[in-house]
Amino acid sequence: MALINPHINFNGNAEEAFLFYQSVFGGEFAKIMRFKDLASDEFPVPESEVNKIMHIALPISNNILMGNDVPESMGPVNENENRSKISISTASREEADKLFNGLSAGGTVEYPMSDSPWGSYFGMFRDKYGIEWMVDFDPKYKGKV
């Protein structure tokens, strides 16, 4: 069964924010990936962004608070609107496809379901109501992160 978790976008201060959230909620980060971890010829990363957060996850009870820094090339996040997404972690590729196809119907696909550079099966879209979603299946975690 799918898990739904909040995902927050930041303008370069995701690490600072998540260290603050960790100080309040406690716990250990399940994942921390920086843009340099993905850098390759196919996915070049500007020197100014290599240490920014590509993905960070903090388990809180049965939920996970996730976030990232938005690359400067995508423009700044408007911090008064749409700075968050709903992230769905699925237990299978089939479940990921079903939820992605169903929820994105009538919306705008931003990143089609495909194998990601970080090793999961991932897609992103804005639904017909303007809500932003990410769907992810990671075979290592099977819906647990």
mmCIF file with all atom_site columns, C-alpha atoms in Angstrom:
data_model
loop_
_atom_site.group_PDB
_atom_site.id
_atom_site.type_symbol
_atom_site.label_atom_id
_atom_site.label_alt_id
_atom_site.label_comp_id
_atom_site.label_asym_id
_atom_site.label_entity_id
_atom_site.label_seq_id
_atom_site.pdbx_PDB_ins_code
_atom_site.Cartn_x
_atom_site.Cartn_y
_atom_site.Cartn_z
_atom_site.occupancy
_atom_site.B_iso_or_equiv
_atom_site.pdbx_formal_charge
_atom_site.auth_seq_id
_atom_site.auth_comp_id
_atom_site.auth_asym_id
_atom_site.auth_atom_id
_atom_site.pdbx_PDB_model_num
ATOM 1   C CA . MET A 1 1   ? 0.000  0.000  0.000   1.00 0.00 ? 1   MET A CA 1
ATOM 2   C CA . ALA A 1 2   ? 1.218  3.495  -0.825  1.00 0.00 ? 2   ALA A CA 1
ATOM 3   C CA . LEU A 1 3   ? 2.439  5.952  1.786   1.00 0.00 ? 3   LEU A CA 1
ATOM 4   C CA . ILE A 1 4   ? 1.837  9.682  1.372   1.00 0.00 ? 4   ILE A CA 1
ATOM 5   C CA . ASN A 1 5   ? 4.417  12.085 2.776   1.00 0.00 ? 5   ASN A CA 1
ATOM 6   C CA . PRO A 1 6   ? 5.005  15.854 2.491   1.00 0.00 ? 6   PRO A CA 1
ATOM 7   C CA . HIS A 1 7   ? 7.876  17.103 0.329   1.00 0.00 ? 7   HIS A CA 1
ATOM 8   C CA . ILE A 1 8   ? 9.122  20.700 0.719   1.00 0.00 ? 8   ILE A CA 1
ATOM 9   C CA . ASN A 1 9   ? 11.136 22.729 -1.817  1.00 0.00 ? 9   ASN A CA 1
ATOM 10  C CA . PHE A 1 10  ? 13.763 25.234 -0.638  1.00 0.00 ? 10  PHE A CA 1
ATOM 11  C CA . ASN A 1 11  ? 15.820 28.032 -2.195  1.00 0.00 ? 11  ASN A CA 1
ATOM 12  C CA . GLY A 1 12  ? 19.184 26.688 -1.017  1.00 0.00 ? 12  GLY A CA 1
ATOM 13  C CA . ASN A 1 13  ? 18.576 26.262 2.706   1.00 0.00 ? 13  ASN A CA 1
ATOM 14  C CA . ALA A 1 14  ? 17.071 22.745 2.859   1.00 0.00 ? 14  ALA A CA 1
ATOM 15  C CA . GLU A 1 15  ? 19.914 21.413 4.994   1.00 0.00 ? 15  GLU A CA 1
ATOM 16  C CA . GLU A 1 16  ? 19.540 24.240 7.529   1.00 0.00 ? 16  GLU A CA 1
ATOM 17  C CA . ALA A 1 17  ? 15.773 23.726 7.687   1.00 0.00 ? 17  ALA A CA 1
ATOM 18  C CA . PHE A 1 18  ? 16.035 19.952 8.077   1.00 0.00 ? 18  PHE A CA 1
ATOM 19  C CA . LEU A 1 19  ? 18.639 20.231 10.831  1.00 0.00 ? 19  LEU A CA 1
ATOM 20  C CA . PHE A 1 20  ? 16.130 22.476 12.602  1.00 0.00 ? 20  PHE A CA 1
ATOM 21  C CA . TYR A 1 21  ? 13.273 19.974 12.046  1.00 0.00 ? 21  TYR A CA 1
ATOM 22  C CA . GLN A 1 22  ? 15.530 17.180 13.330  1.00 0.00 ? 22  GLN A CA 1
ATOM 23  C CA . SER A 1 23  ? 16.282 19.221 16.476  1.00 0.00 ? 23  SER A CA 1
ATOM 24  C CA . VAL A 1 24  ? 12.545 19.458 17.140  1.00 0.00 ? 24  VAL A CA 1
ATOM 25  C CA . PHE A 1 25  ? 11.336 15.971 16.112  1.00 0.00 ? 25  PHE A CA 1
ATOM 26  C CA . GLY A 1 26  ? 14.527 14.017 16.862  1.00 0.00 ? 26  GLY A CA 1
ATOM 27  C CA . GLY A 1 27  ? 15.512 10.955 14.875  1.00 0.00 ? 27  GLY A CA 1
ATOM 28  C CA . GLU A 1 28  ? 18.077 10.270 12.188  1.00 0.00 ? 28  GLU A CA 1
ATOM 29  C CA . PHE A 1 29  ? 17.930 11.106 8.502   1.00 0.00 ? 29  PHE A CA 1
ATOM 30  C CA . ALA A 1 30  ? 16.944 8.122  6.346   1.00 0.00 ? 30  ALA A CA 1
ATOM 31  C CA . LYS A 1 31  ? 18.556 9.680  3.263   1.00 0.00 ? 31  LYS A CA 1
ATOM 32  C CA . ILE A 1 32  ? 20.722 12.643 2.390   1.00 0.00 ? 32  ILE A CA 1
ATOM 33  C CA . MET A 1 33  ? 21.745 13.084 -1.228  1.00 0.00 ? 33  MET A CA 1
ATOM 34  C CA . ARG A 1 34  ? 23.536 16.099 -2.626  1.00 0.00 ? 34  ARG A CA 1
ATOM 35  C CA . PHE A 1 35  ? 23.508 17.174 -6.247  1.00 0.00 ? 35  PHE A CA 1
ATOM 36  C CA . LYS A 1 36  ? 27.168 16.168 -6.524  1.00 0.00 ? 36  LYS A CA 1
ATOM 37  C CA . ASP A 1 37  ? 26.090 12.577 -5.829  1.00 0.00 ? 37  ASP A CA 1
ATOM 38  C CA . LEU A 1 38  ? 24.287 12.616 -9.201  1.00 0.00 ? 38  LEU A CA 1
ATOM 39  C CA . ALA A 1 39  ? 26.801 14.624 -11.206 1.00 0.00 ? 39  ALA A CA 1
ATOM 40  C CA . SER A 1 40  ? 27.773 12.983 -14.495 1.00 0.00 ? 40  SER A CA 1
ATOM 41  C CA . ASP A 1 41  ? 28.243 13.857 -18.150 1.00 0.00 ? 41  ASP A CA 1
ATOM 42  C CA . GLU A 1 42  ? 24.487 13.326 -18.614 1.00 0.00 ? 42  GLU A CA 1
ATOM 43  C CA . PHE A 1 43  ? 23.595 15.353 -15.527 1.00 0.00 ? 43  PHE A CA 1
ATOM 44  C CA . PRO A 1 44  ? 26.156 18.154 -15.109 1.00 0.00 ? 44  PRO A CA 1
ATOM 45  C CA . VAL A 1 45  ? 25.873 20.117 -11.864 1.00 0.00 ? 45  VAL A CA 1
ATOM 46  C CA . PRO A 1 46  ? 27.154 23.698 -11.570 1.00 0.00 ? 46  PRO A CA 1
ATOM 47  C CA . GLU A 1 47  ? 29.881 24.143 -8.950  1.00 0.00 ? 47  GLU A CA 1
ATOM 48  C CA . SER A 1 48  ? 27.576 26.519 -7.024  1.00 0.00 ? 48  SER A CA 1
ATOM 49  C CA . GLU A 1 49  ? 25.066 23.687 -6.482  1.00 0.00 ? 49  GLU A CA 1
ATOM 50  C CA . VAL A 1 50  ? 27.195 20.577 -5.849  1.00 0.00 ? 50  VAL A CA 1
ATOM 51  C CA . ASN A 1 51  ? 26.670 20.650 -2.062  1.00 0.00 ? 51  ASN A CA 1
ATOM 52  C CA . LYS A 1 52  ? 23.007 21.602 -2.126  1.00 0.00 ? 52  LYS A CA 1
ATOM 53  C CA . ILE A 1 53  ? 20.445 18.997 -1.104  1.00 0.00 ? 53  ILE A CA 1
ATOM 54  C CA . MET A 1 54  ? 18.963 16.892 -3.910  1.00 0.00 ? 54  MET A CA 1
ATOM 55  C CA . HIS A 1 55  ? 16.927 14.778 -1.465  1.00 0.00 ? 55  HIS A CA 1
ATOM 56  C CA . ILE A 1 56  ? 16.665 14.565 2.294   1.00 0.00 ? 56  ILE A CA 1
ATOM 57  C CA . ALA A 1 57  ? 14.278 12.415 4.342   1.00 0.00 ? 57  ALA A CA 1
ATOM 58  C CA . LEU A 1 58  ? 13.510 12.599 8.068   1.00 0.00 ? 58  LEU A CA 1
ATOM 59  C CA . PRO A 1 59  ? 11.294 9.818  9.467   1.00 0.00 ? 59  PRO A CA 1
ATOM 60  C CA . ILE A 1 60  ? 8.732  11.140 11.938  1.00 0.00 ? 60  ILE A CA 1
ATOM 61  C CA . SER A 1 61  ? 6.710  8.335  13.519  1.00 0.00 ? 61  SER A CA 1
ATOM 62  C CA . ASN A 1 62  ? 5.173  6.417  10.563  1.00 0.00 ? 62  ASN A CA 1
ATOM 63  C CA . ASN A 1 63  ? 5.624  9.356  8.192   1.00 0.00 ? 63  ASN A CA 1
ATOM 64  C CA . ILE A 1 64  ? 8.587  10.903 6.410   1.00 0.00 ? 64  ILE A CA 1
ATOM 65  C CA . LEU A 1 65  ? 9.229  14.599 5.906   1.00 0.00 ? 65  LEU A CA 1
ATOM 66  C CA . MET A 1 66  ? 11.183 15.065 2.668   1.00 0.00 ? 66  MET A CA 1
ATOM 67  C CA . GLY A 1 67  ? 12.731 18.018 0.912   1.00 0.00 ? 67  GLY A CA 1
ATOM 68  C CA . ASN A 1 68  ? 15.261 19.394 -1.519  1.00 0.00 ? 68  ASN A CA 1
ATOM 69  C CA . ASP A 1 69  ? 16.895 22.564 -2.790  1.00 0.00 ? 69  ASP A CA 1
ATOM 70  C CA . VAL A 1 70  ? 15.501 23.651 -6.153  1.00 0.00 ? 70  VAL A CA 1
ATOM 71  C CA . PRO A 1 71  ? 18.330 24.057 -8.696  1.00 0.00 ? 71  PRO A CA 1
ATOM 72  C CA . GLU A 1 72  ? 18.917 27.699 -9.596  1.00 0.00 ? 72  GLU A CA 1
ATOM 73  C CA . SER A 1 73  ? 18.314 26.850 -13.267 1.00 0.00 ? 73  SER A CA 1
ATOM 74  C CA . MET A 1 74  ? 14.663 26.129 -12.395 1.00 0.00 ? 74  MET A CA 1
ATOM 75  C CA . GLY A 1 75  ? 14.195 29.583 -10.839 1.00 0.00 ? 75  GLY A CA 1
ATOM 76  C CA . PRO A 1 76  ? 13.437 30.445 -7.220  1.00 0.00 ? 76  PRO A CA 1
ATOM 77  C CA . VAL A 1 77  ? 10.643 28.809 -5.256  1.00 0.00 ? 77  VAL A CA 1
ATOM 78  C CA . ASN A 1 78  ? 7.843  31.221 -4.448  1.00 0.00 ? 78  ASN A CA 1
ATOM 79  C CA . GLU A 1 79  ? 7.856  30.763 -0.701  1.00 0.00 ? 79  GLU A CA 1
ATOM 80  C CA . ASN A 1 80  ? 4.295  32.049 -0.363  1.00 0.00 ? 80  ASN A CA 1
ATOM 81  C CA . GLU A 1 81  ? 2.750  29.413 -2.651  1.00 0.00 ? 81  GLU A CA 1
ATOM 82  C CA . ASN A 1 82  ? 3.429  25.988 -4.181  1.00 0.00 ? 82  ASN A CA 1
ATOM 83  C CA . ARG A 1 83  ? 6.648  25.242 -2.368  1.00 0.00 ? 83  ARG A CA 1
ATOM 84  C CA . SER A 1 84  ? 5.541  21.763 -1.449  1.00 0.00 ? 84  SER A CA 1
ATOM 85  C CA . LYS A 1 85  ? 4.584  18.539 -3.190  1.00 0.00 ? 85  LYS A CA 1
ATOM 86  C CA . ILE A 1 86  ? 2.839  15.405 -2.047  1.00 0.00 ? 86  ILE A CA 1
ATOM 87  C CA . SER A 1 87  ? 5.181  12.442 -2.381  1.00 0.00 ? 87  SER A CA 1
ATOM 88  C CA . ILE A 1 88  ? 3.828  8.922  -2.738  1.00 0.00 ? 88  ILE A CA 1
ATOM 89  C CA . SER A 1 89  ? 6.147  6.004  -1.955  1.00 0.00 ? 89  SER A CA 1
ATOM 90  C CA . THR A 1 90  ? 4.800  2.819  -3.521  1.00 0.00 ? 90  THR A CA 1
ATOM 91  C CA . ALA A 1 91  ? 5.400  -0.869 -2.892  1.00 0.00 ? 91  ALA A CA 1
ATOM 92  C CA . SER A 1 92  ? 5.786  -1.769 -6.607  1.00 0.00 ? 92  SER A CA 1
ATOM 93  C CA . ARG A 1 93  ? 6.373  -0.337 -10.085 1.00 0.00 ? 93  ARG A CA 1
ATOM 94  C CA . GLU A 1 94  ? 2.835  -1.394 -11.010 1.00 0.00 ? 94  GLU A CA 1
ATOM 95  C CA . GLU A 1 95  ? 1.351  0.558  -8.106  1.00 0.00 ? 95  GLU A CA 1
ATOM 96  C CA . ALA A 1 96  ? 3.517  3.564  -9.063  1.00 0.00 ? 96  ALA A CA 1
ATOM 97  C CA . ASP A 1 97  ? 2.220  3.443  -12.659 1.00 0.00 ? 97  ASP A CA 1
ATOM 98  C CA . LYS A 1 98  ? -1.400 3.058  -11.538 1.00 0.00 ? 98  LYS A CA 1
ATOM 99  C CA . LEU A 1 99  ? -1.274 6.017  -9.148  1.00 0.00 ? 99  LEU A CA 1
ATOM 100 C CA . PHE A 1 100 ? 0.749  8.202  -11.519 1.00 0.00 ? 100 PHE A CA 1
ATOM 101 C CA . ASN A 1 101 ? -1.583 7.558  -14.467 1.00 0.00 ? 101 ASN A CA 1
ATOM 102 C CA . GLY A 1 102 ? -4.718 7.985  -12.404 1.00 0.00 ? 102 GLY A CA 1
ATOM 103 C CA . LEU A 1 103 ? -3.734 11.150 -10.543 1.00 0.00 ? 103 LEU A CA 1
ATOM 104 C CA . SER A 1 104 ? -2.070 12.861 -13.517 1.00 0.00 ? 104 SER A CA 1
ATOM 105 C CA . ALA A 1 105 ? -5.126 12.413 -15.797 1.00 0.00 ? 105 ALA A CA 1
ATOM 106 C CA . GLY A 1 106 ? -6.114 15.868 -17.003 1.00 0.00 ? 106 GLY A CA 1
ATOM 107 C CA . GLY A 1 107 ? -3.015 17.412 -15.412 1.00 0.00 ? 107 GLY A CA 1
ATOM 108 C CA . THR A 1 108 ? 0.484  18.294 -16.592 1.00 0.00 ? 108 THR A CA 1
ATOM 109 C CA . VAL A 1 109 ? 3.280  15.731 -16.454 1.00 0.00 ? 109 VAL A CA 1
ATOM 110 C CA . GLU A 1 110 ? 6.542  17.392 -15.421 1.00 0.00 ? 110 GLU A CA 1
ATOM 111 C CA . TYR A 1 111 ? 8.681  14.227 -15.355 1.00 0.00 ? 111 TYR A CA 1
ATOM 112 C CA . PRO A 1 112 ? 7.253  10.968 -16.755 1.00 0.00 ? 112 PRO A CA 1
ATOM 113 C CA . MET A 1 113 ? 7.588  7.718  -14.808 1.00 0.00 ? 113 MET A CA 1
ATOM 114 C CA . SER A 1 114 ? 11.046 6.366  -15.561 1.00 0.00 ? 114 SER A CA 1
ATOM 115 C CA . ASP A 1 115 ? 14.166 4.979  -13.950 1.00 0.00 ? 115 ASP A CA 1
ATOM 116 C CA . SER A 1 116 ? 15.820 7.889  -12.163 1.00 0.00 ? 116 SER A CA 1
ATOM 117 C CA . PRO A 1 117 ? 19.540 8.700  -11.905 1.00 0.00 ? 117 PRO A CA 1
ATOM 118 C CA . TRP A 1 118 ? 19.338 7.921  -8.164  1.00 0.00 ? 118 TRP A CA 1
ATOM 119 C CA . GLY A 1 119 ? 18.099 4.389  -8.680  1.00 0.00 ? 119 GLY A CA 1
ATOM 120 C CA . SER A 1 120 ? 14.355 4.503  -8.142  1.00 0.00 ? 120 SER A CA 1
ATOM 121 C CA . TYR A 1 121 ? 11.357 4.527  -10.486 1.00 0.00 ? 121 TYR A CA 1
ATOM 122 C CA . PHE A 1 122 ? 10.088 8.107  -10.348 1.00 0.00 ? 122 PHE A CA 1
ATOM 123 C CA . GLY A 1 123 ? 7.645  10.586 -11.892 1.00 0.00 ? 123 GLY A CA 1
ATOM 124 C CA . MET A 1 124 ? 6.317  14.060 -11.135 1.00 0.00 ? 124 MET A CA 1
ATOM 125 C CA . PHE A 1 125 ? 3.218  16.002 -12.227 1.00 0.00 ? 125 PHE A CA 1
ATOM 126 C CA . ARG A 1 126 ? 0.701  18.709 -11.393 1.00 0.00 ? 126 ARG A CA 1
ATOM 127 C CA . ASP A 1 127 ? -2.839 17.341 -11.224 1.00 0.00 ? 127 ASP A CA 1
ATOM 128 C CA . LYS A 1 128 ? -5.852 18.978 -12.846 1.00 0.00 ? 128 LYS A CA 1
ATOM 129 C CA . TYR A 1 129 ? -6.474 20.899 -9.620  1.00 0.00 ? 129 TYR A CA 1
ATOM 130 C CA . GLY A 1 130 ? -2.957 22.381 -9.531  1.00 0.00 ? 130 GLY A CA 1
ATOM 131 C CA . ILE A 1 131 ? -1.613 20.111 -6.773  1.00 0.00 ? 131 ILE A CA 1
ATOM 132 C CA . GLU A 1 132 ? 1.943  18.911 -7.320  1.00 0.00 ? 132 GLU A CA 1
ATOM 133 C CA . TRP A 1 133 ? 2.734  15.213 -6.814  1.00 0.00 ? 133 TRP A CA 1
ATOM 134 C CA . MET A 1 134 ? 5.772  12.936 -6.966  1.00 0.00 ? 134 MET A CA 1
ATOM 135 C CA . VAL A 1 135 ? 5.459  9.153  -7.269  1.00 0.00 ? 135 VAL A CA 1
ATOM 136 C CA . ASP A 1 136 ? 8.409  6.960  -6.368  1.00 0.00 ? 136 ASP A CA 1
ATOM 137 C CA . PHE A 1 137 ? 9.137  3.249  -6.151  1.00 0.00 ? 137 PHE A CA 1
ATOM 138 C CA . ASP A 1 138 ? 12.507 2.378  -4.671  1.00 0.00 ? 138 ASP A CA 1
ATOM 139 C CA . PRO A 1 139 ? 13.082 -1.381 -4.681  1.00 0.00 ? 139 PRO A CA 1
ATOM 140 C CA . LYS A 1 140 ? 15.416 -1.030 -1.676  1.00 0.00 ? 140 LYS A CA 1
ATOM 141 C CA . TYR A 1 141 ? 12.649 0.443  0.490   1.00 0.00 ? 141 TYR A CA 1
ATOM 142 C CA . LYS A 1 142 ? 9.402  -0.751 -1.129  1.00 0.00 ? 142 LYS A CA 1
ATOM 143 C CA . GLY A 1 143 ? 7.233  2.120  0.067   1.00 0.00 ? 143 GLY A CA 1
ATOM 144 C CA . LYS A 1 144 ? 8.985  2.690  3.413   1.00 0.00 ? 144 LYS A CA 1
ATOM 145 C CA . VAL A 1 145 ? 10.907 5.879  2.514   1.00 0.00 ? 145 VAL A CA 1
#
